[in-house]
PDB file of C-alpha atoms in Angstrom:
ATOM      1  CA  UNK A 102     145.654  80.707 192.643  1.00  0.00           C
ATOM      2  CA  UNK A 103     145.985  84.295 193.359  1.00  0.00           C
ATOM      3  CA  UNK A 104     148.234  86.251 195.260  1.00  0.00           C
ATOM      4  CA  UNK A 105     147.722  89.900 196.699  1.00  0.00           C
ATOM      5  CA  UNK A 106     149.711  90.095 199.853  1.00  0.00           C
ATOM      6  CA  UNK A 107     153.613  91.165 199.022  1.00  0.00           C
ATOM      7  CA  UNK A 108     154.407  89.117 202.408  1.00  0.00           C
ATOM      8  CA  UNK A 109     153.398  85.794 200.555  1.00  0.00           C
ATOM      9  CA  UNK A 110     156.740  83.591 200.273  1.00  0.00           C
ATOM     10  CA  UNK A 111     156.752  83.137 196.694  1.00  0.00           C
ATOM     11  CA  UNK A 112     156.994  87.027 196.033  1.00  0.00           C
ATOM     12  CA  UNK A 113     159.424  87.138 198.253  1.00  0.00           C
ATOM     13  CA  UNK A 114     161.419  84.163 196.470  1.00  0.00           C
ATOM     14  CA  UNK A 115     160.626  86.674 193.258  1.00  0.00           C
ATOM     15  CA  UNK A 116     161.828  90.122 195.020  1.00  0.00           C
ATOM     16  CA  UNK A 117     165.185  88.280 196.241  1.00  0.00           C
ATOM     17  CA  UNK A 118     166.280  86.852 193.086  1.00  0.00           C
ATOM     18  CA  UNK A 119     166.449  90.921 192.086  1.00  0.00           C
ATOM     19  CA  UNK A 120     170.003  90.427 193.865  1.00  0.00           C
ATOM     20  CA  UNK A 121     173.001  88.127 192.589  1.00  0.00           C
ATOM     21  CA  UNK A 122     174.062  86.659 196.226  1.00  0.00           C
ATOM     22  CA  UNK A 123     170.228  85.595 195.844  1.00  0.00           C
ATOM     23  CA  UNK A 124     170.774  83.873 192.677  1.00  0.00           C
ATOM     24  CA  UNK A 125     173.483  82.163 193.138  1.00  0.00           C
ATOM     25  CA  UNK A 126     172.392  80.664 196.304  1.00  0.00           C
ATOM     26  CA  UNK A 127     169.022  79.155 194.143  1.00  0.00           C
ATOM     27  CA  UNK A 128     170.525  78.472 191.316  1.00  0.00           C
ATOM     28  CA  UNK A 129     167.651  80.809 189.716  1.00  0.00           C
ATOM     29  CA  UNK A 130     166.946  83.959 187.667  1.00  0.00           C
ATOM     30  CA  UNK A 131     164.018  86.582 187.171  1.00  0.00           C
ATOM     31  CA  UNK A 132     162.672  86.252 183.413  1.00  0.00           C
ATOM     32  CA  UNK A 133     160.063  88.922 182.243  1.00  0.00           C
ATOM     33  CA  UNK A 134     158.049  89.138 179.251  1.00  0.00           C
ATOM     34  CA  UNK A 135     155.783  86.335 177.220  1.00  0.00           C
ATOM     35  CA  UNK A 136     159.022  86.197 174.365  1.00  0.00           C
ATOM     36  CA  UNK A 137     161.576  85.240 176.558  1.00  0.00           C
ATOM     37  CA  UNK A 138     159.772  83.190 179.300  1.00  0.00           C
ATOM     38  CA  UNK A 139     158.426  81.371 176.218  1.00  0.00           C
ATOM     39  CA  UNK A 140     162.554  81.204 175.290  1.00  0.00           C
ATOM     40  CA  UNK A 141     163.243  79.569 178.207  1.00  0.00           C
ATOM     41  CA  UNK A 142     160.965  76.868 178.623  1.00  0.00           C
ATOM     42  CA  UNK A 143     162.278  76.539 174.927  1.00  0.00           C
ATOM     43  CA  UNK A 144     165.780  76.030 175.681  1.00  0.00           C
ATOM     44  CA  UNK A 145     165.095  73.188 178.307  1.00  0.00           C
ATOM     45  CA  UNK A 146     165.159  75.236 181.261  1.00  0.00           C
ATOM     46  CA  UNK A 147     163.159  74.409 184.384  1.00  0.00           C
ATOM     47  CA  UNK A 148     160.270  77.315 184.856  1.00  0.00           C
ATOM     48  CA  UNK A 149     160.026  76.834 188.348  1.00  0.00           C
ATOM     49  CA  UNK A 150     156.953  79.678 188.615  1.00  0.00           C
ATOM     50  CA  UNK A 151     155.412  82.344 186.755  1.00  0.00           C
ATOM     51  CA  UNK A 152     153.087  85.238 188.630  1.00  0.00           C
ATOM     52  CA  UNK A 153     151.070  87.026 185.972  1.00  0.00           C
ATOM     53  CA  UNK A 154     148.304  89.971 185.555  1.00  0.00           C
ATOM     54  CA  UNK A 155     144.570  89.186 184.688  1.00  0.00           C
ATOM     55  CA  UNK A 156     145.448  91.003 181.517  1.00  0.00           C
ATOM     56  CA  UNK A 157     147.635  88.618 180.500  1.00  0.00           C
ATOM     57  CA  UNK A 158     145.907  85.953 181.144  1.00  0.00           C
ATOM     58  CA  UNK A 159     143.256  86.965 178.541  1.00  0.00           C
ATOM     59  CA  UNK A 160     145.434  87.268 175.555  1.00  0.00           C
ATOM     60  CA  UNK A 161     145.552  84.417 173.234  1.00  0.00           C
ATOM     61  CA  UNK A 162     149.553  84.320 173.304  1.00  0.00           C
ATOM     62  CA  UNK A 163     149.019  84.818 177.350  1.00  0.00           C
ATOM     63  CA  UNK A 164     146.607  81.535 177.327  1.00  0.00           C
ATOM     64  CA  UNK A 165     148.924  79.366 175.475  1.00  0.00           C
ATOM     65  CA  UNK A 166     152.052  80.242 177.169  1.00  0.00           C
ATOM     66  CA  UNK A 167     149.960  79.294 180.707  1.00  0.00           C
ATOM     67  CA  UNK A 168     149.212  75.801 179.254  1.00  0.00           C
ATOM     68  CA  UNK A 169     152.721  75.508 178.252  1.00  0.00           C
ATOM     69  CA  UNK A 170     153.843  76.244 181.794  1.00  0.00           C
ATOM     70  CA  UNK A 171     151.284  74.403 183.733  1.00  0.00           C
ATOM     71  CA  UNK A 172     152.500  70.797 181.845  1.00  0.00           C
ATOM     72  CA  UNK A 173     155.774  71.204 182.141  1.00  0.00           C
ATOM     73  CA  UNK A 174     155.153  71.285 185.732  1.00  0.00           C
ATOM     74  CA  UNK A 175     155.397  75.392 186.549  1.00  0.00           C
ATOM     75  CA  UNK A 176     153.783  76.820 189.729  1.00  0.00           C
ATOM     76  CA  UNK A 177     151.575  79.521 188.330  1.00  0.00           C
ATOM     77  CA  UNK A 178     149.453  82.662 190.294  1.00  0.00           C
ATOM     78  CA  UNK A 179     147.989  85.717 189.151  1.00  0.00           C
ATOM     79  CA  UNK A 180     149.154  88.696 191.044  1.00  0.00           C
ATOM     80  CA  UNK A 181     147.565  92.476 190.571  1.00  0.00           C
ATOM     81  CA  UNK A 182     148.998  95.401 188.621  1.00  0.00           C
ATOM     82  CA  UNK A 183     151.456  96.246 191.806  1.00  0.00           C
ATOM     83  CA  UNK A 184     152.871  92.560 192.958  1.00  0.00           C
ATOM     84  CA  UNK A 185     154.071  91.788 189.269  1.00  0.00           C
ATOM     85  CA  UNK A 186     155.774  95.508 189.161  1.00  0.00           C
ATOM     86  CA  UNK A 187     157.183  94.997 192.468  1.00  0.00           C
ATOM     87  CA  UNK A 188     159.046  91.673 191.447  1.00  0.00           C
ATOM     88  CA  UNK A 189     159.797  92.905 188.110  1.00  0.00           C
ATOM     89  CA  UNK A 190     162.809  95.076 187.428  1.00  0.00           C
ATOM     90  CA  UNK A 191     161.832  96.824 184.198  1.00  0.00           C
ATOM     91  CA  UNK A 192     159.018  99.214 183.891  1.00  0.00           C
ATOM     92  CA  UNK A 193     157.034  97.283 181.488  1.00  0.00           C
ATOM     93  CA  UNK A 194     157.546  93.342 181.838  1.00  0.00           C
ATOM     94  CA  UNK A 195     154.003  92.508 179.959  1.00  0.00           C
ATOM     95  CA  UNK A 196     152.365  90.552 182.319  1.00  0.00           C
ATOM     96  CA  UNK A 197     154.234  88.032 184.109  1.00  0.00           C
ATOM     97  CA  UNK A 198     157.967  87.397 185.612  1.00  0.00           C
ATOM     98  CA  UNK A 199     159.356  83.679 186.113  1.00  0.00           C
ATOM     99  CA  UNK A 200     161.677  82.048 188.299  1.00  0.00           C
ATOM    100  CA  UNK A 201     163.820  80.036 185.666  1.00  0.00           C
ATOM    101  CA  UNK A 202     166.640  77.105 186.706  1.00  0.00           C
ATOM    102  CA  UNK A 203     170.538  78.521 185.757  1.00  0.00           C
ATOM    103  CA  UNK A 204     173.493  76.598 186.508  1.00  0.00           C
ATOM    104  CA  UNK A 205     176.370  79.074 187.492  1.00  0.00           C
ATOM    105  CA  UNK A 206     179.018  78.731 184.680  1.00  0.00           C
ATOM    106  CA  UNK A 207     181.962  75.876 184.891  1.00  0.00           C
ATOM    107  CA  UNK A 208     185.012  76.391 185.595  1.00  0.00           C
ATOM    108  CA  UNK A 209     187.169  77.119 181.268  1.00  0.00           C
ATOM    109  CA  UNK A 210     189.752  73.594 181.592  1.00  0.00           C
ATOM    110  CA  UNK A 211     191.714  72.188 178.835  1.00  0.00           C
ATOM    111  CA  UNK A 212     188.198  70.633 177.131  1.00  0.00           C
ATOM    112  CA  UNK A 213     185.996  73.286 176.975  1.00  0.00           C
ATOM    113  CA  UNK A 214     189.156  74.939 175.254  1.00  0.00           C
ATOM    114  CA  UNK A 215     189.690  71.928 173.285  1.00  0.00           C
ATOM    115  CA  UNK A 216     185.638  72.425 172.293  1.00  0.00           C
ATOM    116  CA  UNK A 217     186.070  76.161 171.238  1.00  0.00           C
ATOM    117  CA  UNK A 218     189.214  75.732 168.962  1.00  0.00           C
ATOM    118  CA  UNK A 219     187.003  72.723 167.189  1.00  0.00           C
ATOM    119  CA  UNK A 220     184.063  74.632 166.908  1.00  0.00           C
ATOM    120  CA  UNK A 221     182.416  75.712 163.591  1.00  0.00           C
ATOM    121  CA  UNK A 222     183.254  79.397 164.671  1.00  0.00           C
ATOM    122  CA  UNK A 223     186.450  78.564 166.371  1.00  0.00           C
ATOM    123  CA  UNK A 224     185.865  81.835 168.522  1.00  0.00           C
ATOM    124  CA  UNK A 225     185.403  82.348 172.614  1.00  0.00           C
ATOM    125  CA  UNK A 226     184.437  85.988 174.120  1.00  0.00           C
ATOM    126  CA  UNK A 227     185.495  87.893 177.437  1.00  0.00           C
ATOM    127  CA  UNK A 228     183.929  90.479 178.423  1.00  0.00           C
ATOM    128  CA  UNK A 229     186.560  91.632 180.805  1.00  0.00           C
ATOM    129  CA  UNK A 230     185.426  94.596 183.256  1.00  0.00           C
ATOM    130  CA  UNK A 231     182.058  95.048 181.193  1.00  0.00           C
ATOM    131  CA  UNK A 232     179.645  96.311 184.136  1.00  0.00           C
ATOM    132  CA  UNK A 233     176.247  97.155 182.236  1.00  0.00           C
ATOM    133  CA  UNK A 234     173.700  93.984 182.325  1.00  0.00           C
ATOM    134  CA  UNK A 235     172.417  96.005 179.068  1.00  0.00           C
ATOM    135  CA  UNK A 236     175.874  95.965 177.258  1.00  0.00           C
ATOM    136  CA  UNK A 237     176.979  91.943 178.501  1.00  0.00           C
ATOM    137  CA  UNK A 238     173.198  90.487 177.253  1.00  0.00           C
ATOM    138  CA  UNK A 239     173.989  92.081 173.739  1.00  0.00           C
ATOM    139  CA  UNK A 240     176.972  90.748 173.468  1.00  0.00           C
ATOM    140  CA  UNK A 241     176.021  87.661 174.563  1.00  0.00           C
ATOM    141  CA  UNK A 242     173.117  87.720 172.022  1.00  0.00           C
ATOM    142  CA  UNK A 243     175.370  88.772 169.130  1.00  0.00           C
ATOM    143  CA  UNK A 244     177.993  85.723 170.410  1.00  0.00           C
ATOM    144  CA  UNK A 245     175.136  83.025 170.088  1.00  0.00           C
ATOM    145  CA  UNK A 246     173.171  84.897 167.233  1.00  0.00           C
ATOM    146  CA  UNK A 247     176.768  85.171 164.688  1.00  0.00           C
ATOM    147  CA  UNK A 248     177.668  81.403 165.880  1.00  0.00           C
ATOM    148  CA  UNK A 249     180.514  82.048 168.813  1.00  0.00           C
ATOM    149  CA  UNK A 250     181.312  78.658 170.388  1.00  0.00           C
ATOM    150  CA  UNK A 251     180.805  80.108 174.097  1.00  0.00           C
ATOM    151  CA  UNK A 252     181.756  83.267 176.826  1.00  0.00           C
ATOM    152  CA  UNK A 253     184.276  83.402 179.383  1.00  0.00           C
ATOM    153  CA  UNK A 254     182.486  85.205 182.630  1.00  0.00           C
ATOM    154  CA  UNK A 255     185.336  87.324 185.092  1.00  0.00           C
ATOM    155  CA  UNK A 256     185.420  88.960 188.002  1.00  0.00           C
ATOM    156  CA  UNK A 257     184.391  92.476 188.050  1.00  0.00           C
ATOM    157  CA  UNK A 258     181.687  91.549 184.647  1.00  0.00           C
ATOM    158  CA  UNK A 259     178.676  91.482 185.724  1.00  0.00           C
ATOM    159  CA  UNK A 260     176.234  88.584 186.531  1.00  0.00           C
ATOM    160  CA  UNK A 261     175.033  86.449 182.870  1.00  0.00           C
ATOM    161  CA  UNK A 262     171.811  86.397 184.673  1.00  0.00           C
ATOM    162  CA  UNK A 263     171.237  89.343 185.808  1.00  0.00           C
ATOM    163  CA  UNK A 264     167.176  90.021 184.848  1.00  0.00           C
ATOM    164  CA  UNK A 265     168.091  92.706 182.350  1.00  0.00           C
ATOM    165  CA  UNK A 266     170.949  90.871 180.778  1.00  0.00           C
ATOM    166  CA  UNK A 267     168.809  87.534 180.220  1.00  0.00           C
ATOM    167  CA  UNK A 268     166.277  90.246 178.852  1.00  0.00           C
ATOM    168  CA  UNK A 269     168.790  91.908 177.149  1.00  0.00           C
ATOM    169  CA  UNK A 270     170.527  88.848 175.670  1.00  0.00           C
ATOM    170  CA  UNK A 271     166.798  87.919 174.132  1.00  0.00           C
ATOM    171  CA  UNK A 272     167.707  84.134 176.287  1.00  0.00           C
ATOM    172  CA  UNK A 273     170.987  84.240 174.379  1.00  0.00           C
ATOM    173  CA  UNK A 274     172.481  83.505 178.269  1.00  0.00           C
ATOM    174  CA  UNK A 275     170.414  80.410 178.789  1.00  0.00           C
ATOM    175  CA  UNK A 276     171.708  78.697 175.382  1.00  0.00           C
ATOM    176  CA  UNK A 277     175.461  79.686 175.016  1.00  0.00           C
ATOM    177  CA  UNK A 278     178.299  77.478 176.663  1.00  0.00           C
ATOM    178  CA  UNK A 279     179.395  79.735 179.328  1.00  0.00           C
ATOM    179  CA  UNK A 280     182.650  78.946 181.581  1.00  0.00           C
ATOM    180  CA  UNK A 281     184.046  81.111 184.263  1.00  0.00           C
ATOM    181  CA  UNK A 282     188.161  81.931 184.542  1.00  0.00           C
ATOM    182  CA  UNK A 283     189.712  83.402 187.771  1.00  0.00           C
ATOM    183  CA  UNK A 284     190.125  86.437 186.070  1.00  0.00           C
ATOM    184  CA  UNK A 285     190.622  87.506 182.421  1.00  0.00           C
ATOM    185  CA  UNK A 286     194.889  87.197 182.477  1.00  0.00           C
ATOM    186  CA  UNK A 287     194.229  83.658 183.994  1.00  0.00           C
ATOM    187  CA  UNK A 288     191.541  83.154 180.891  1.00  0.00           C
ATOM    188  CA  UNK A 289     194.013  84.794 178.354  1.00  0.00           C
ATOM    189  CA  UNK A 290     197.211  82.481 179.582  1.00  0.00           C
ATOM    190  CA  UNK A 291     194.610  79.288 179.808  1.00  0.00           C
ATOM    191  CA  UNK A 292     193.412  80.294 175.560  1.00  0.00           C
ATOM    192  CA  UNK A 293     196.831  80.745 174.675  1.00  0.00           C
ATOM    193  CA  UNK A 294     197.792  77.607 176.397  1.00  0.00           C
ATOM    194  CA  UNK A 295     195.498  75.470 174.260  1.00  0.00           C
ATOM    195  CA  UNK A 296     196.983  77.023 170.735  1.00  0.00           C
ATOM    196  CA  UNK A 297     194.258  80.078 171.008  1.00  0.00           C
ATOM    197  CA  UNK A 298     195.603  83.821 169.768  1.00  0.00           C
ATOM    198  CA  UNK A 299     194.130  86.458 171.820  1.00  0.00           C
ATOM    199  CA  UNK A 300     192.839  88.997 170.478  1.00  0.00           C
ATOM    200  CA  UNK A 301     192.451  92.332 172.820  1.00  0.00           C
ATOM    201  CA  UNK A 302     189.730  95.143 171.150  1.00  0.00           C
ATOM    202  CA  UNK A 303     191.330  98.244 171.452  1.00  0.00           C
ATOM    203  CA  UNK A 304     190.498 102.041 169.954  1.00  0.00           C
ATOM    204  CA  UNK A 305     193.231 102.907 167.608  1.00  0.00           C
ATOM    205  CA  UNK A 306     194.610  99.716 167.417  1.00  0.00           C
ATOM    206  CA  UNK A 307     197.037  99.298 164.203  1.00  0.00           C
ATOM    207  CA  UNK A 308     195.250  95.974 162.683  1.00  0.00           C
ATOM    208  CA  UNK A 309     192.389  96.375 161.431  1.00  0.00           C
ATOM    209  CA  UNK A 310     189.205  93.564 162.273  1.00  0.00           C
ATOM    210  CA  UNK A 311     189.358  92.661 158.912  1.00  0.00           C
ATOM    211  CA  UNK A 312     193.148  91.828 158.922  1.00  0.00           C
ATOM    212  CA  UNK A 313     193.022  88.935 161.264  1.00  0.00           C
ATOM    213  CA  UNK A 314     192.342  85.790 160.134  1.00  0.00           C
ATOM    214  CA  UNK A 315     189.178  84.716 162.682  1.00  0.00           C
ATOM    215  CA  UNK A 316     188.995  81.378 161.070  1.00  0.00           C
ATOM    216  CA  UNK A 317     191.765  80.622 163.419  1.00  0.00           C
ATOM    217  CA  UNK A 318     191.178  79.730 166.871  1.00  0.00           C
ATOM    218  CA  UNK A 319     190.786  82.742 168.857  1.00  0.00           C
ATOM    219  CA  UNK A 320     189.299  84.779 172.041  1.00  0.00           C
ATOM    220  CA  UNK A 321     188.657  87.846 171.903  1.00  0.00           C
ATOM    221  CA  UNK A 322     188.313  89.944 174.723  1.00  0.00           C
ATOM    222  CA  UNK A 323     186.427  93.767 174.811  1.00  0.00           C
ATOM    223  CA  UNK A 324     186.561  95.696 177.552  1.00  0.00           C
ATOM    224  CA  UNK A 325     185.121  97.839 180.959  1.00  0.00           C
ATOM    225  CA  UNK A 326     182.669 100.757 179.002  1.00  0.00           C
ATOM    226  CA  UNK A 327     185.242 103.289 180.250  1.00  0.00           C
ATOM    227  CA  UNK A 328     188.882 101.904 180.798  1.00  0.00           C
ATOM    228  CA  UNK A 329     188.691  99.131 178.745  1.00  0.00           C
ATOM    229  CA  UNK A 330     190.470  95.837 179.211  1.00  0.00           C
ATOM    230  CA  UNK A 331     192.677  95.520 182.237  1.00  0.00           C
ATOM    231  CA  UNK A 332     196.445  95.671 182.302  1.00  0.00           C
ATOM    232  CA  UNK A 333     196.775  92.102 183.482  1.00  0.00           C
ATOM    233  CA  UNK A 334     194.577  90.869 180.607  1.00  0.00           C
ATOM    234  CA  UNK A 335     196.224  93.082 177.154  1.00  0.00           C
ATOM    235  CA  UNK A 336     199.722  91.780 178.987  1.00  0.00           C
ATOM    236  CA  UNK A 337     198.589  88.315 177.640  1.00  0.00           C
ATOM    237  CA  UNK A 338     197.421  89.530 174.188  1.00  0.00           C
ATOM    238  CA  UNK A 339     198.741  88.275 171.003  1.00  0.00           C
ATOM    239  CA  UNK A 340     197.388  90.834 168.769  1.00  0.00           C
ATOM    240  CA  UNK A 341     194.998  94.306 169.479  1.00  0.00           C
ATOM    241  CA  UNK A 342     192.371  94.618 166.734  1.00  0.00           C
ATOM    242  CA  UNK A 343     190.322  98.281 166.311  1.00  0.00           C
ATOM    243  CA  UNK A 344     187.321  98.741 164.564  1.00  0.00           C
ATOM    244  CA  UNK A 345     188.732 101.839 161.511  1.00  0.00           C
ATOM    245  CA  UNK A 346     186.146 104.809 162.504  1.00  0.00           C
ATOM    246  CA  UNK A 347     185.603 107.515 160.418  1.00  0.00           C
ATOM    247  CA  UNK A 348     186.458 111.166 161.388  1.00  0.00           C
ATOM    248  CA  UNK A 349     185.044 112.565 164.758  1.00  0.00           C
ATOM    249  CA  UNK A 350     184.359 108.999 166.538  1.00  0.00           C
ATOM    250  CA  UNK A 351     187.019 107.549 168.743  1.00  0.00           C
ATOM    251  CA  UNK A 352     185.116 104.859 170.126  1.00  0.00           C
ATOM    252  CA  UNK A 353     181.794 102.852 170.058  1.00  0.00           C
ATOM    253  CA  UNK A 354     179.757 101.358 172.676  1.00  0.00           C
ATOM    254  CA  UNK A 355     181.405  97.649 174.052  1.00  0.00           C
ATOM    255  CA  UNK A 356     178.000  96.198 172.546  1.00  0.00           C
ATOM    256  CA  UNK A 357     178.476  97.710 169.439  1.00  0.00           C
ATOM    257  CA  UNK A 358     181.721  97.135 169.096  1.00  0.00           C
ATOM    258  CA  UNK A 359     181.954  93.549 169.924  1.00  0.00           C
ATOM    259  CA  UNK A 360     178.730  92.531 167.645  1.00  0.00           C
ATOM    260  CA  UNK A 361     180.855  94.303 164.566  1.00  0.00           C
ATOM    261  CA  UNK A 362     184.014  92.267 165.844  1.00  0.00           C
ATOM    262  CA  UNK A 363     181.991  89.057 166.228  1.00  0.00           C
ATOM    263  CA  UNK A 364     180.072  89.787 162.461  1.00  0.00           C
ATOM    264  CA  UNK A 365     183.425  89.920 161.006  1.00  0.00           C
ATOM    265  CA  UNK A 366     184.516  86.943 162.431  1.00  0.00           C
ATOM    266  CA  UNK A 367     181.322  85.128 161.438  1.00  0.00           C
ATOM    267  CA  UNK A 368     181.682  86.643 157.902  1.00  0.00           C
ATOM    268  CA  UNK A 369     184.819  84.839 157.684  1.00  0.00           C
ATOM    269  CA  UNK A 370     183.841  81.890 158.822  1.00  0.00           C
ATOM    270  CA  UNK A 371     180.883  81.898 156.290  1.00  0.00           C
ATOM    271  CA  UNK A 372     183.075  82.685 152.890  1.00  0.00           C
ATOM    272  CA  UNK A 373     185.553  79.546 154.091  1.00  0.00           C
ATOM    273  CA  UNK A 374     182.614  77.320 154.159  1.00  0.00           C
ATOM    274  CA  UNK A 375     181.920  77.070 158.113  1.00  0.00           C
ATOM    275  CA  UNK A 376     179.667  78.873 160.478  1.00  0.00           C
ATOM    276  CA  UNK A 377     176.844  79.717 160.956  1.00  0.00           C
ATOM    277  CA  UNK A 378     175.976  81.879 157.643  1.00  0.00           C
ATOM    278  CA  UNK A 379     176.481  78.329 155.584  1.00  0.00           C
ATOM    279  CA  UNK A 380     173.088  77.322 156.004  1.00  0.00           C
ATOM    280  CA  UNK A 381     169.691  78.674 155.633  1.00  0.00           C
ATOM    281  CA  UNK A 382     169.518  82.354 155.875  1.00  0.00           C
ATOM    282  CA  UNK A 383     173.444  82.432 154.863  1.00  0.00           C
ATOM    283  CA  UNK A 384     172.722  86.103 152.758  1.00  0.00           C
ATOM    284  CA  UNK A 385     172.868  87.899 156.110  1.00  0.00           C
ATOM    285  CA  UNK A 386     176.713  87.082 157.058  1.00  0.00           C
ATOM    286  CA  UNK A 387     178.176  87.318 153.134  1.00  0.00           C
TER     287      UNK A 387
END
């Protein structure tokens, strides 16, 4: 099928997915680029429809992905470059944009926290007020890649299915166990009730990241890019943790800081004989 009109219902639907309210209503998000569409398909997500350019279809890799999408029941349509640019949020969507079904995270109830505590790396991430989709996506990518049990989403944090977050996460948001809480303090209280320590990342905290025993079940809270964590969740902390830095730098970007803290937790788990570093590729975490 060839679509050339910006008024086509399928094009209108893809444009709607740029907004959170429509993503929630439709239970879907936008995924851009061959690699990320393929990741969504591999993750078992329903790719409902995709639009692509003639140049994309003429490439070997593009043609192979289109065959896979067609086999999975995806509705496909070729569009001119100008229409692809209208539905994409990035400047370089790499020839394909797809609508991928997603589920809103369920509540972080007792069974979810029990699953965190029983995981090889018993750690959940709580991004509190992280508003940049790129930062959130990077955090979720690190959480999945380093073996965290999951992440808790709260109001004030950007939508994990924002197209830019999906891209920055390299599809991790489609695979990582996500849950939601009414607010960050509620999540911290639930974590403590389940026996988890609540570690709040804070520049200048007295406890260094390598002095925390991350092998014990924990909730790691990282805060807003400018304001840090909210006072309500800080009041629920069982400890505050910092990344010691050399002089001249007061703090790190939230995505970088969160990744370092997750790495330290994974390193400890690997050295103790559990966690993602104990099998293939263990050297990357040692």
